[in-house]
CSV table of C-alpha atoms in Angstrom, one decimal:
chain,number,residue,atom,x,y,z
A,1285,UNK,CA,8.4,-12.2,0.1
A,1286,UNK,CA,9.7,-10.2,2.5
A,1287,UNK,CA,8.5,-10.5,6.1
A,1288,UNK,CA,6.4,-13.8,5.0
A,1289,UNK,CA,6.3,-16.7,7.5
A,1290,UNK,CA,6.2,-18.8,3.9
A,1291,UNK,CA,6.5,-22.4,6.3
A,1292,UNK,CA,3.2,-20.4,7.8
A,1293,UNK,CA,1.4,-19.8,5.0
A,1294,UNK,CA,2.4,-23.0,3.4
A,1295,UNK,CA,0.6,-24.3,6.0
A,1296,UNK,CA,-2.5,-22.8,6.7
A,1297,UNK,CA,-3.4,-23.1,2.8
A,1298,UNK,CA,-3.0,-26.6,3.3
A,1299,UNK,CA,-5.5,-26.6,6.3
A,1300,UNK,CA,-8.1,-25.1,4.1
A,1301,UNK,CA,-7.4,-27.3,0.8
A,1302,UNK,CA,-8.0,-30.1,3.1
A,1303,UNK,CA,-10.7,-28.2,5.1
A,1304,UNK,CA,-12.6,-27.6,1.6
A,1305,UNK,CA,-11.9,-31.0,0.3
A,1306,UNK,CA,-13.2,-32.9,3.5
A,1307,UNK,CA,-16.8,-30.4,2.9
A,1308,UNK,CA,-17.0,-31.3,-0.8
A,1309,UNK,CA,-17.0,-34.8,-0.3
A,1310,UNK,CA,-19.9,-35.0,2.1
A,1311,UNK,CA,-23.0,-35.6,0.7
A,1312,UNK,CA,-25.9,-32.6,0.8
A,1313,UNK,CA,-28.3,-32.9,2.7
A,1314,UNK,CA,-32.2,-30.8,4.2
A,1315,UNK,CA,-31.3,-30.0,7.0
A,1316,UNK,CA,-27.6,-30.3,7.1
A,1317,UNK,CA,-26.5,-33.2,9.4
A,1318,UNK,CA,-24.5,-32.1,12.5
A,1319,UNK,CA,-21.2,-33.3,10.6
A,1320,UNK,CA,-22.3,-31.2,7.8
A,1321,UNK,CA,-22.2,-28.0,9.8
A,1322,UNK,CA,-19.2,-29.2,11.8
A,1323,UNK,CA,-17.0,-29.2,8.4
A,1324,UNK,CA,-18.1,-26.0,6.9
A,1325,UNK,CA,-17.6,-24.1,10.2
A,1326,UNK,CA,-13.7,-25.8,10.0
A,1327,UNK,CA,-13.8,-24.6,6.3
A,1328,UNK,CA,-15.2,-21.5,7.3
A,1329,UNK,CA,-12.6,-20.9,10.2
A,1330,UNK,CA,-9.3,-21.7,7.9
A,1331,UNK,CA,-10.7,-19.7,5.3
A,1332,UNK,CA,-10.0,-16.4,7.5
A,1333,UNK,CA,-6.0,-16.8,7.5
A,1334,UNK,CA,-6.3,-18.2,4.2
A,1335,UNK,CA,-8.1,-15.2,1.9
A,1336,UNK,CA,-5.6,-12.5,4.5
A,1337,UNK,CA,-2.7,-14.5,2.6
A,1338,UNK,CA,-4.8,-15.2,-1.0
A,1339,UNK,CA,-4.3,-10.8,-0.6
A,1340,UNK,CA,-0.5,-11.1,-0.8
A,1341,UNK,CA,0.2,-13.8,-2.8
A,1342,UNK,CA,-2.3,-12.8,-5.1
A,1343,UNK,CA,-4.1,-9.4,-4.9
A,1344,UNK,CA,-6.7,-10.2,-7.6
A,1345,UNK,CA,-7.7,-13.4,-6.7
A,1346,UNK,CA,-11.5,-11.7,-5.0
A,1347,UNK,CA,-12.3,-9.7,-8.7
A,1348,UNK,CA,-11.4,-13.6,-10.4
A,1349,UNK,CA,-13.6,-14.8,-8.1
A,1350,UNK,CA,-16.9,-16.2,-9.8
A,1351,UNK,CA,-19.8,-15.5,-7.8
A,1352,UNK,CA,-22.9,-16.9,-10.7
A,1353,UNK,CA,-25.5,-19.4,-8.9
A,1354,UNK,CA,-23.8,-22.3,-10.2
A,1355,UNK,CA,-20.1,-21.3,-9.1
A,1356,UNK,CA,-19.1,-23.0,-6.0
A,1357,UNK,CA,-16.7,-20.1,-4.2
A,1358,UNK,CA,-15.4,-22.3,-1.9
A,1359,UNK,CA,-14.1,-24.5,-4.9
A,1360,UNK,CA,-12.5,-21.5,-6.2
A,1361,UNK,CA,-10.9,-20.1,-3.0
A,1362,UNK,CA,-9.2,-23.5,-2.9
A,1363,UNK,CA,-7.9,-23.3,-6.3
A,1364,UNK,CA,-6.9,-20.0,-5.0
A,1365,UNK,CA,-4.9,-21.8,-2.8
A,1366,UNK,CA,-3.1,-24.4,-4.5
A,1367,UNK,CA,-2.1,-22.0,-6.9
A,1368,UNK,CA,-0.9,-19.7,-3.9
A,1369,UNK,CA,1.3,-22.8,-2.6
A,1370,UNK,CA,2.7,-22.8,-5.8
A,1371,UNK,CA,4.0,-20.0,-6.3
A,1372,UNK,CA,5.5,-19.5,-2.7
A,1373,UNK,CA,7.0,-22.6,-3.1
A,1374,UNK,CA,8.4,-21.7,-6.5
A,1375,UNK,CA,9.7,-18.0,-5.5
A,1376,UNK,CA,11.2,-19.7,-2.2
A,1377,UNK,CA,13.1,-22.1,-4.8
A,1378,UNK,CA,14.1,-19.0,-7.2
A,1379,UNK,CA,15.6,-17.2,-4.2
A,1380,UNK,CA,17.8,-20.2,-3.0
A,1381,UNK,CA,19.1,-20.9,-6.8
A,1382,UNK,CA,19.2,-17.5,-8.5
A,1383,UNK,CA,18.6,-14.9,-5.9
A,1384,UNK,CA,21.5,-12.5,-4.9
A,1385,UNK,CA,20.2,-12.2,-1.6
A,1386,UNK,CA,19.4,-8.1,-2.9
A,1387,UNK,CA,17.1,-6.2,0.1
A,1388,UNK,CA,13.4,-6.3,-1.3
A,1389,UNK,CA,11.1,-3.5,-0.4
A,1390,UNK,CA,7.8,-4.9,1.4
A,1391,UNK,CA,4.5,-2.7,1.0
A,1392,UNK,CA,3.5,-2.7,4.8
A,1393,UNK,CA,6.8,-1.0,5.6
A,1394,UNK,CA,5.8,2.6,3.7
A,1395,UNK,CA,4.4,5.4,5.6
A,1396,UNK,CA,1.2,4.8,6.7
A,1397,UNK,CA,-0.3,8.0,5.3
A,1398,UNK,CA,0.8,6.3,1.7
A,1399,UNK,CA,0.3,2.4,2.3
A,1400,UNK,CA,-3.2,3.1,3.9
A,1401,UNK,CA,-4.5,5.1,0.9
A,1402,UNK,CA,-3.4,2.8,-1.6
A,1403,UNK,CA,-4.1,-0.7,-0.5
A,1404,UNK,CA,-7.9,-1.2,-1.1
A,1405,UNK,CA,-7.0,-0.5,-4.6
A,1406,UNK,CA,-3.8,-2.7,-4.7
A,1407,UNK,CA,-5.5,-5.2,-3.6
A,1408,UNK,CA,-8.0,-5.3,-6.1
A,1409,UNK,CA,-4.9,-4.8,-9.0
A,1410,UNK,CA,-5.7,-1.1,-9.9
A,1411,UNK,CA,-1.8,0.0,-9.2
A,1412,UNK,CA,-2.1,2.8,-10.9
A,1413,UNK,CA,-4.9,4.2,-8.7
A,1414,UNK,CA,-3.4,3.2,-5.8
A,1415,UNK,CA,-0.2,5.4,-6.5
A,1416,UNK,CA,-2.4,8.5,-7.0
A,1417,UNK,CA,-4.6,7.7,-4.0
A,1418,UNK,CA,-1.5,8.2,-2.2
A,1419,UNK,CA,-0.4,11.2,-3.7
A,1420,UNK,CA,-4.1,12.6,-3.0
A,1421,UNK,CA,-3.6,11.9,0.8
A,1422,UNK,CA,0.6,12.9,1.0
A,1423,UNK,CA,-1.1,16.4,-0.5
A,1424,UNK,CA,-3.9,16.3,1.7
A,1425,UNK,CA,-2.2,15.5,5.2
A,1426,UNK,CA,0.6,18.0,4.2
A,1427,UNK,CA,-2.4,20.7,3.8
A,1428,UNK,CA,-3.7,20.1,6.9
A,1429,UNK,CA,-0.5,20.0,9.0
A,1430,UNK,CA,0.4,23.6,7.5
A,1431,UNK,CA,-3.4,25.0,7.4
A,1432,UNK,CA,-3.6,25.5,4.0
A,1433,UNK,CA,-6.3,24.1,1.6
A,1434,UNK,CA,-5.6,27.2,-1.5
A,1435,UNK,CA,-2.7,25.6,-2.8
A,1436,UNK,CA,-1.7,21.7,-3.8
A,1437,UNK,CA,1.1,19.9,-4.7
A,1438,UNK,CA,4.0,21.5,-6.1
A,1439,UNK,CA,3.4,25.3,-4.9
A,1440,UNK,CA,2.2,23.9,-1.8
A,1441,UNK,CA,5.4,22.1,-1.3
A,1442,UNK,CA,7.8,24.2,-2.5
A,1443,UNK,CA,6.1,27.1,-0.1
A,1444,UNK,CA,6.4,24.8,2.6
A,1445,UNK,CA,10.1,23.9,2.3
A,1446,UNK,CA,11.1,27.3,1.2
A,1447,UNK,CA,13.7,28.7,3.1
A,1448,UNK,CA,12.4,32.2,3.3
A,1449,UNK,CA,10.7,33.1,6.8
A,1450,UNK,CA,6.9,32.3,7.2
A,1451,UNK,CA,4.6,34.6,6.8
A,1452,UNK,CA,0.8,34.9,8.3
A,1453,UNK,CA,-1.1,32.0,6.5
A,1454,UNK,CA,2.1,30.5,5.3
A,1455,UNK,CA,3.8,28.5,7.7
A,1456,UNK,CA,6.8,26.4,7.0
A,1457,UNK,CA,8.0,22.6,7.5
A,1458,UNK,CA,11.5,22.5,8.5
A,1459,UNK,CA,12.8,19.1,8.4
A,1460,UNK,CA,15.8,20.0,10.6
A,1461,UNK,CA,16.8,23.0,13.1
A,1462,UNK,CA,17.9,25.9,11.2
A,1463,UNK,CA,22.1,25.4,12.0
A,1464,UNK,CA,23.2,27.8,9.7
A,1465,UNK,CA,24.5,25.3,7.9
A,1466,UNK,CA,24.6,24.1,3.9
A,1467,UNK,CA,22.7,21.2,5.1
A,1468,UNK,CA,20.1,22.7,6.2
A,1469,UNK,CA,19.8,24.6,3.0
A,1470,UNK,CA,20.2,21.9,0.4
A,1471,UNK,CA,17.9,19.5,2.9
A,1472,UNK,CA,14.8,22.0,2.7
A,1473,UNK,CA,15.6,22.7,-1.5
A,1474,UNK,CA,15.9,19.1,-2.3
A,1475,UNK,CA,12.7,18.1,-0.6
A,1476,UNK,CA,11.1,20.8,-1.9
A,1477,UNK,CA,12.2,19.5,-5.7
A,1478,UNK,CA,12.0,15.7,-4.7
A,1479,UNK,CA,7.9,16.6,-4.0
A,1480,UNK,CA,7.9,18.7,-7.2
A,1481,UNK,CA,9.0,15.4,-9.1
A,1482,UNK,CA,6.4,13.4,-7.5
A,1483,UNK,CA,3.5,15.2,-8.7
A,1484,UNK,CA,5.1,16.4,-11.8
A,1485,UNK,CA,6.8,12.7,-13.1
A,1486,UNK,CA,4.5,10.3,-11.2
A,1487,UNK,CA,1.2,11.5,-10.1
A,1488,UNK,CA,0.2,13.9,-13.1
A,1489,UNK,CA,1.1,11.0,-16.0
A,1490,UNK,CA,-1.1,8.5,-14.0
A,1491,UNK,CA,-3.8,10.8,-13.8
A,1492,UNK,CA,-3.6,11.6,-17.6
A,1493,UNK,CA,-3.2,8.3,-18.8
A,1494,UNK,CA,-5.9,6.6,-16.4
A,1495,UNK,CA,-6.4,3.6,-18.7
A,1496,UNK,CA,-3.0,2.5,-18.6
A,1497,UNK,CA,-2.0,0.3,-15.7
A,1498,UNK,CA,1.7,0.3,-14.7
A,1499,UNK,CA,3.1,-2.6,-13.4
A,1500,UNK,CA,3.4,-3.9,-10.2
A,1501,UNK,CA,6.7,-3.2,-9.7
A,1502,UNK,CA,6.9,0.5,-10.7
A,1503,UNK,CA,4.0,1.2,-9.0
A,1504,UNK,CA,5.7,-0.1,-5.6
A,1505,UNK,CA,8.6,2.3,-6.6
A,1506,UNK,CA,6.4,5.4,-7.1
A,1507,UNK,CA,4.5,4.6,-3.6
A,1508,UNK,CA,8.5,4.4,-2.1
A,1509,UNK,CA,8.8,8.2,-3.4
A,1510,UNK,CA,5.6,9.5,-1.7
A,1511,UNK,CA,6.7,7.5,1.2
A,1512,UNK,CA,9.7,9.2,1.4
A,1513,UNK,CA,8.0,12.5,1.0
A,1514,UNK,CA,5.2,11.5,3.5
A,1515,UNK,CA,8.1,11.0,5.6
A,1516,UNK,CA,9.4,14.0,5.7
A,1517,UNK,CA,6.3,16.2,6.4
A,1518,UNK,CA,5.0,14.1,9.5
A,1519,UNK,CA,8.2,14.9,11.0
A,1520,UNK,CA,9.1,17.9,10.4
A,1521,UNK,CA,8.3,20.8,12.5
A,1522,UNK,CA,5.7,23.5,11.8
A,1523,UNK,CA,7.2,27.1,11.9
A,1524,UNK,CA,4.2,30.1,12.0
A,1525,UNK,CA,5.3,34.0,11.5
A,1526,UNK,CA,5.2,35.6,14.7
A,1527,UNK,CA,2.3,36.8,16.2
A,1528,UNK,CA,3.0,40.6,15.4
A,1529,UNK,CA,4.0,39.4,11.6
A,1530,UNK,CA,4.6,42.8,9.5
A,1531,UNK,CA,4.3,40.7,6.3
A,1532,UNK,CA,0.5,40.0,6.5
């Protein structure tokens, strides 16, 4: 739980457990008396920091939600809760007795072009839509920074990276300053093959097998790639053909 004040959250699940208990056990009434109002608007107010940590601890705890005229939510969100507790308490416990100490990776660290796309569906447990949301907008931003909307993934990628000169209507994205150098070479090649891979080995299997979810895990891994990728192309450098271009 990487970057998770767990004492924190811990904590402020507590509040609303107890903030939710304290409601439930006052009588109803018409109107609501003022200590009536006074404990829902508690209840209310620790639910805020409660349902932002429900989304980490467990991303499909709003589509479990039962929302029928005889479901009390607020019941729910505090079973929510308890369970949440639980398992923070239980993973900090696995990481002091069997963990290796291993660097994990956390989600809100990716490149915001990829994260940004991808968490409204993570949230929600779709993983496997989340990954190719991401791979929609890596594509997208990536046409947009070169001008070009005609070609997509691979071939736009591997004209972007290509080492040969660009050409009017085919500018290039150079990752580092053209040294001369092997580097500079097998830098441009290898991102060039690296995007190829994304699209090729992640993004087109997900999109062709759209009723299979992948898990958790692997989908984090395949949102690290297009991180990576997004990476590259926000910071690399747009080089256009000069203005009197012979190629055109």
């Amino acid at each position: 739980m990487t970057s998770l004040n767990t004492r924190w959250a811990i904590a402020r699940l507590e509040a609303f457990v107890e903030a939710v208990e304290q409601y439930n056990s006052l009588a109803p009434t018409i109107p609501p008396t003022a200590e009536n109002n006074e404990k829902k608007r508690k209840m209310e107010s620790a639910s805020v920091a409660a349902e932002k940590i429900l989304d980490r601890i467990i991303p499909t705890w709003r589509t479990e939600l039962k929302t029928g005229m005889m479901d009390n939510v607020w019941s729910q969100r505090k079973e929510f809760c308890v369970r949440a507790i639980e398992e923070i308490q239980m993973q900090n416990e696995f990481d002091a007795n069997l963990g290796d100490n291993a660097p994990s990776l956390n989600a809100n660290q990716l490149h915001d072009w990829v994260w940004e796309a991808a968490k409204p569906l993570w949230m929600s447990g779709h993983f496997s839509e989340a990954v190719r949301a991401a791979s929609v907008v890596v594509n997208a931003r990536t046409q947009d920074k070169v001008g070009r909307r005609e070609v997509s993934e691979s071939d736009l990628f591997a004209q972007a990276f290509t080492l040969d000169a660009p050409k009017t209507g085919a500018p290039r994205l150079r990752i580092m300053e053209n040294d001369g150098s092997k580097t500079y070479q097998s830098i441009h090649q290898g991102a060039a093959a690296f995007a190829r891979g994304c699209y090729a080995a992640i993004r087109n299997p997900i999109s062709h097998t759209v009723h299979e979810q992948i898990s958790e895990h692997e989908a984090l891994e395949h949102l690290a790639a297009f991180s990576i990728l997004a990476k590259w192309v926000s910071r690399a450098i747009v080089e256009i053909a000069p203005s009197n271009d012979a190629t055109k």
